[in-house]
Coordinates of C-alpha atoms and ligand atoms in Angstrom, one line a residue:
X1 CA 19.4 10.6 9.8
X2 CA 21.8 8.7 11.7
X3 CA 18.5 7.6 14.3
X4 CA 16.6 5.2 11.5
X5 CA 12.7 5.8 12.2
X6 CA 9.9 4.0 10.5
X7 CA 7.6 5.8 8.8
X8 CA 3.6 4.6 8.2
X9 CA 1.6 6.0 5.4
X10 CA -1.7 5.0 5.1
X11 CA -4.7 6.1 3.5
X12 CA -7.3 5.6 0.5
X13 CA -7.0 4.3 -3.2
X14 CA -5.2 7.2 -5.3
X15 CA -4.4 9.8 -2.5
X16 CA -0.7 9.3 -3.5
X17 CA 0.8 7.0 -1.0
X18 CA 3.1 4.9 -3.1
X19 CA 4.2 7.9 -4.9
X20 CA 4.8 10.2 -2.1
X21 CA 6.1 7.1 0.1
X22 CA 9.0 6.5 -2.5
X23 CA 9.7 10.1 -3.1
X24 CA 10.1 10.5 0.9
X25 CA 12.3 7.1 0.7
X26 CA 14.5 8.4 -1.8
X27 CA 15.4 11.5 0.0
X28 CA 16.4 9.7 3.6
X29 CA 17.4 6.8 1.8
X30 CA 15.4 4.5 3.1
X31 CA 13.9 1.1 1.7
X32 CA 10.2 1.5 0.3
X33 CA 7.7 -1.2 1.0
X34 CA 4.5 -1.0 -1.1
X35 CA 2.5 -4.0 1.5
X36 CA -0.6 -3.2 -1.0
X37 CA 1.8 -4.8 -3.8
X38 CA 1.7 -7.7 -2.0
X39 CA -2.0 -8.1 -1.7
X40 CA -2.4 -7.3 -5.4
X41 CA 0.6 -10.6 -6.0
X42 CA -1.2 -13.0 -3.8
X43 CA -4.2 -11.8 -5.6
X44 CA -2.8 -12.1 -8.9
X45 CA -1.6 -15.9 -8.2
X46 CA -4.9 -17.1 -6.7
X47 CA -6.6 -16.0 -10.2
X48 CA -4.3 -17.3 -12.2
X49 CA -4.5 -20.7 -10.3
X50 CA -8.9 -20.4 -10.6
X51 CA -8.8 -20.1 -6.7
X52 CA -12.1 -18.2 -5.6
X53 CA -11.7 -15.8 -2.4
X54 CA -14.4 -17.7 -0.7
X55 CA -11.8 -20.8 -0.7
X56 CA -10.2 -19.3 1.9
X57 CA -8.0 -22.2 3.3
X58 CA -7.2 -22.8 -0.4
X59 CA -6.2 -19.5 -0.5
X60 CA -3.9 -20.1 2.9
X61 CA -2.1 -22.8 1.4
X62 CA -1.2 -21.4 -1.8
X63 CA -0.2 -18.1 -0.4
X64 CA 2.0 -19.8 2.5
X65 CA 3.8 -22.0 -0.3
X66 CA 4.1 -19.1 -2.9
X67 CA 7.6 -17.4 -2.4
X68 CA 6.3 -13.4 -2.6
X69 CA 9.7 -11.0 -2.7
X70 CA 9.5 -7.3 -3.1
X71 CA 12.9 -6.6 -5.0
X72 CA 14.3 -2.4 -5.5
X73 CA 14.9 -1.5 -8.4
X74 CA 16.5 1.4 -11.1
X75 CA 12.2 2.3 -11.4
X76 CA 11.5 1.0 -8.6
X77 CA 10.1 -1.9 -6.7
X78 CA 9.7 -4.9 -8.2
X79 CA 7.6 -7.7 -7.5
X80 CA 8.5 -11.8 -7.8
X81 CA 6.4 -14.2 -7.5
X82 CA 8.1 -17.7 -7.2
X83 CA 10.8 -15.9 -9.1
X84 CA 8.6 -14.6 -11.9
X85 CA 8.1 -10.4 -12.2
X86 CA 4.7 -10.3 -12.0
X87 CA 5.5 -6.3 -11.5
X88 CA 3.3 -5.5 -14.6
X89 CA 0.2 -7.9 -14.2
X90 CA -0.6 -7.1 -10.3
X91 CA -2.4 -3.6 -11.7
X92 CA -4.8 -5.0 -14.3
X93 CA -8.3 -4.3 -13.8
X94 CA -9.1 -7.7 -13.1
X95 CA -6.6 -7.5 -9.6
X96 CA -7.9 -4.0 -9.0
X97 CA -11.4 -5.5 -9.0
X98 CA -11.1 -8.7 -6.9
X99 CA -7.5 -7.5 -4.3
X100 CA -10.2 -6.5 -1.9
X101 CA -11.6 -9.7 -1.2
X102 CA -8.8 -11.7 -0.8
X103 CA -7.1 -8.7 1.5
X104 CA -10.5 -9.7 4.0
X105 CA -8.8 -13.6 4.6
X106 CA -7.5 -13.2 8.1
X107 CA -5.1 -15.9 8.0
X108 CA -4.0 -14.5 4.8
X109 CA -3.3 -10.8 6.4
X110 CA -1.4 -12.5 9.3
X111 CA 0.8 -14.4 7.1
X112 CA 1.4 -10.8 5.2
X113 CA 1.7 -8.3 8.5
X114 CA 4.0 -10.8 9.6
X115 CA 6.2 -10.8 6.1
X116 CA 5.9 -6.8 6.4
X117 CA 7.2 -6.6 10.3
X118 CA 10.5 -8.3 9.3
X119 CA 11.3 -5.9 6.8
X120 CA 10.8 -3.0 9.1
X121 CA 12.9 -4.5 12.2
X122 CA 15.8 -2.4 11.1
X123 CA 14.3 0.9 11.0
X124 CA 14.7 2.9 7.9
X125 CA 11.3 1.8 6.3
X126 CA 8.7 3.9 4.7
X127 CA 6.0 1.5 4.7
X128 CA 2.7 2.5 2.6
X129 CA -0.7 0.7 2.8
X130 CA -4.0 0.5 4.6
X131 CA -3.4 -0.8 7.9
X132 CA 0.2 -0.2 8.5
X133 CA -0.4 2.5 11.6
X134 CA -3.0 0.8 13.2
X135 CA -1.4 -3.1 12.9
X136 CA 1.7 -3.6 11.2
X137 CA 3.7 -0.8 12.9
X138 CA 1.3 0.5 16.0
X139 CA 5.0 2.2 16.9
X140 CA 6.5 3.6 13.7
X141 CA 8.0 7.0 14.7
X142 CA 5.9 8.9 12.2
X143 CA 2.4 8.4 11.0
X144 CA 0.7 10.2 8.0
X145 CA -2.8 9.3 6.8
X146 CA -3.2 10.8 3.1
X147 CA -6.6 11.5 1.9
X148 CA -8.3 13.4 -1.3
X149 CA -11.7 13.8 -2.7
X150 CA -12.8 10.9 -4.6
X151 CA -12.9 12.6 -7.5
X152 CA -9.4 14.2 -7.2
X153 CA -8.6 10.4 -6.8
X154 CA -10.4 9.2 -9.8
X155 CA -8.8 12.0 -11.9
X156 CA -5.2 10.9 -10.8
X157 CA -6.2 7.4 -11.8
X158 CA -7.6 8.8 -15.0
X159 CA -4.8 10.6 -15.9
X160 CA -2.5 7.6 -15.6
X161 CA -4.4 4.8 -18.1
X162 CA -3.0 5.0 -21.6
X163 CA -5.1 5.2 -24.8
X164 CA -6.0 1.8 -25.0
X165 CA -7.8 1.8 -21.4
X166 CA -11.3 1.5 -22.1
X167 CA -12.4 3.1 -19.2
X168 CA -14.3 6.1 -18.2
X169 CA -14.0 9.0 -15.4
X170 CA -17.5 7.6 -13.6
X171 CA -16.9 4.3 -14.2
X172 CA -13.2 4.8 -12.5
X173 CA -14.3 6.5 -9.7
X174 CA -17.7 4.1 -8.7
X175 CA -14.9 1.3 -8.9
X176 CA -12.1 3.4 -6.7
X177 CA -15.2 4.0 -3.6
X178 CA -16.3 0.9 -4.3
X179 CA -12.9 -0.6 -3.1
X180 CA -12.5 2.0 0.0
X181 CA -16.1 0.9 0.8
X182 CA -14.8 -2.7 0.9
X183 CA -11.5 -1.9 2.7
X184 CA -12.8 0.0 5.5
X185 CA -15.9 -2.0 6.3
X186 CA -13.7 -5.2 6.8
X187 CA -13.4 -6.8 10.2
X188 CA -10.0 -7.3 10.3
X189 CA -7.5 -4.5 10.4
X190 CA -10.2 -1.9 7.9
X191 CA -8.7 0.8 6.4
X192 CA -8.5 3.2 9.5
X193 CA -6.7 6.7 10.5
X194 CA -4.5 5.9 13.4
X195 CA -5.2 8.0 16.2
X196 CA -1.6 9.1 16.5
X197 CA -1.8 9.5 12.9
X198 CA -1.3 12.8 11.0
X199 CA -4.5 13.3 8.4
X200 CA -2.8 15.0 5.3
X201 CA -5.4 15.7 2.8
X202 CA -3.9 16.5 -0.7
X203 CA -6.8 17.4 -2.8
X204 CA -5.4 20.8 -3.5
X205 CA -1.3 19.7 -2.6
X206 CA 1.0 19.0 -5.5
X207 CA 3.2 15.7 -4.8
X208 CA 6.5 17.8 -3.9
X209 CA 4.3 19.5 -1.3
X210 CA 3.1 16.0 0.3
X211 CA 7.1 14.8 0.1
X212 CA 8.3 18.2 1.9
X213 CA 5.7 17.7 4.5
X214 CA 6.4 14.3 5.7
X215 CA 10.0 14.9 5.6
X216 CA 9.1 17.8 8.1
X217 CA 7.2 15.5 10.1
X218 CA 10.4 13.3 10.5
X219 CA 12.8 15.9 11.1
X220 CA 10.2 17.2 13.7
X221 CA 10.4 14.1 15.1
X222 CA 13.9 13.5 15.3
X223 CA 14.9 17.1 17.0
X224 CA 11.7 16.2 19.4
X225 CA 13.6 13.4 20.5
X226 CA 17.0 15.3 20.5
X227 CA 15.4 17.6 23.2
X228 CA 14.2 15.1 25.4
Ligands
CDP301 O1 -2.5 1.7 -5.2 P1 -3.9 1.5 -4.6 O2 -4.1 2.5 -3.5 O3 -5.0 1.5 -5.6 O4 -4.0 0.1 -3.9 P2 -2.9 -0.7 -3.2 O5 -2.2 0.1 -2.2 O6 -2.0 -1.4 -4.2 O7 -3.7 -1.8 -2.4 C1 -4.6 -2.7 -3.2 C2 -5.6 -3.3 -2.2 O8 -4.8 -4.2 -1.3 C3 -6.3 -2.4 -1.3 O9 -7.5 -1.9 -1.9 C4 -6.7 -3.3 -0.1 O10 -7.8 -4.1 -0.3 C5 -5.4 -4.2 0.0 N1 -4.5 -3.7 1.0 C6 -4.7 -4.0 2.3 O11 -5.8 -4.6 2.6 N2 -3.8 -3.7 3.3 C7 -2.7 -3.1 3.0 N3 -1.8 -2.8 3.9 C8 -2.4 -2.7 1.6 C9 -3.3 -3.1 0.7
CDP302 O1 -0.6 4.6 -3.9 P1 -1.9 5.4 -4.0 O2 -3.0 4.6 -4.6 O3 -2.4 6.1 -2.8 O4 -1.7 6.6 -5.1 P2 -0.5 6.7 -6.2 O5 -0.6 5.6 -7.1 O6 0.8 7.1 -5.5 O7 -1.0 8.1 -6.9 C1 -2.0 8.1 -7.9 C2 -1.6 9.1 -9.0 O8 -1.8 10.4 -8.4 C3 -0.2 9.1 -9.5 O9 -0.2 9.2 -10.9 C4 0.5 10.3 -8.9 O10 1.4 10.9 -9.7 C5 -0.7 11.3 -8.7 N1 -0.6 12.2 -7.6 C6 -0.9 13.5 -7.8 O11 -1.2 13.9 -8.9 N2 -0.8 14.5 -6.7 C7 -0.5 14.1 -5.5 N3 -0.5 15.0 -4.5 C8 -0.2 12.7 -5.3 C9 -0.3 11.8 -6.4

């Protein structure tokens, strides 16, 4: 694409997004941004420092002095945390449990939508996430909202813990709505289908089928604008 567009997937736990948004990077060549990464670093930090989400100002000034990069790399994105990779910690059980109540701090989401509007002002960005349609990029060019069954969710989840994951199907999937439940019944920025959003749900779609779609939706796009 010589036009660089932006490109905003949102959508639940486990419908695919960071899969299917680096996929759909690759292919244009454009930079990935995983924004739920960084609410799963700031998360990671504030346990390992005994700071409770209720503390929110504590929170604040931790998070605004913490230096959070998001780094590409040869298997993808990595994460730093006041230079340390904390790229394999941010998806233990204990960060999948508590990310949702620190992502509810609303000085903590401004100080993130902020870091995450930078890194889209030159275009080129797929950005996956929660609330990246409705707040962090009301007017990226193309909009996708993924969705799939809870339990289609669960399974994918399921499918990717290793032997030593003691963790069951039901016990993944009460944890997994439990999560959505939180996210879209915050007050600020909830998980929410744009309404210029595409909804895309891939219960029954394979992950090549979700990557060929959105890169439809951007070519789409792109001769739509062509015409005008
Ligand atoms: O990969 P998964 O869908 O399980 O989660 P994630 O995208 O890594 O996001 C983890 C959590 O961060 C979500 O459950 C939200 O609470 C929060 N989040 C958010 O509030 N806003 C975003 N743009 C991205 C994530
Ligand atoms: O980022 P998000 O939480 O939305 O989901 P993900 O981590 O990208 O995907 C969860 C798992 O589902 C991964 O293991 C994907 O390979 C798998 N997946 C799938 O089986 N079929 C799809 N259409 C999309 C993802």
């Amino acid at each position: 694409f010589n036009d660089r567009i932006n490109i905003a997937i949102d959508g639940p736990a486990g419908a695919g997004k960071s899969t299917v948004a680096r996929l759909v990077a690759n292919e244009l060549s454009y930079i990935y941004v995983d924004t739920g990464a960084m609410y799963r670093a700031v998360t990671w930090f504030m346990t390992k420092l005994g700071v409770e989400p209720e503390c929110q100002d504590e929170v604040l000034r931790h998070t605004l002095n913490m230096v959070l990069e998001l780094r590409p790399g040869s298997e993808g994105q990595k994460v730093f945390v006041d230079g340390e990779d904390v790229t394999s910690y941010i998806r233990s059980t204990q960060v999948n449990s508590m990310v949702s109540r620190y992502a509810q701090i609303e000085g903590l989401r401004t100080h993130l939508v902020h870091l995450q509007r930078q890194m889209a002002l030159r275009k080129g960005v797929v950005m996956d996430g929660r609330d990246i349609g409705t707040t962090v990029l009301p007017d990226a060019e193309v909009k996708v909202f993924l969705t799939a069954s809870v339990k289609e969710r669960a399974l994918r989840r399921f499918s990717e813990l290793s032997d030593a994951d003691d963790m069951s199907l039901e016990q993944l999937e009460k944890d997994i709505a439990k999560r959505d439940a939180l996210d879209e019944q915050r007050e600020i920025s909830p998980l929410r289908c744009a309404e210029d959003a595409t909804v895309l749900d891939t219960t029954n779609m394979n992950i090549q089928q979700v990557v060929t779609t959105i890169v439809s939706f951007c070519k789409s796009q792109r001769d739509g604008e062509k015409i005008r």
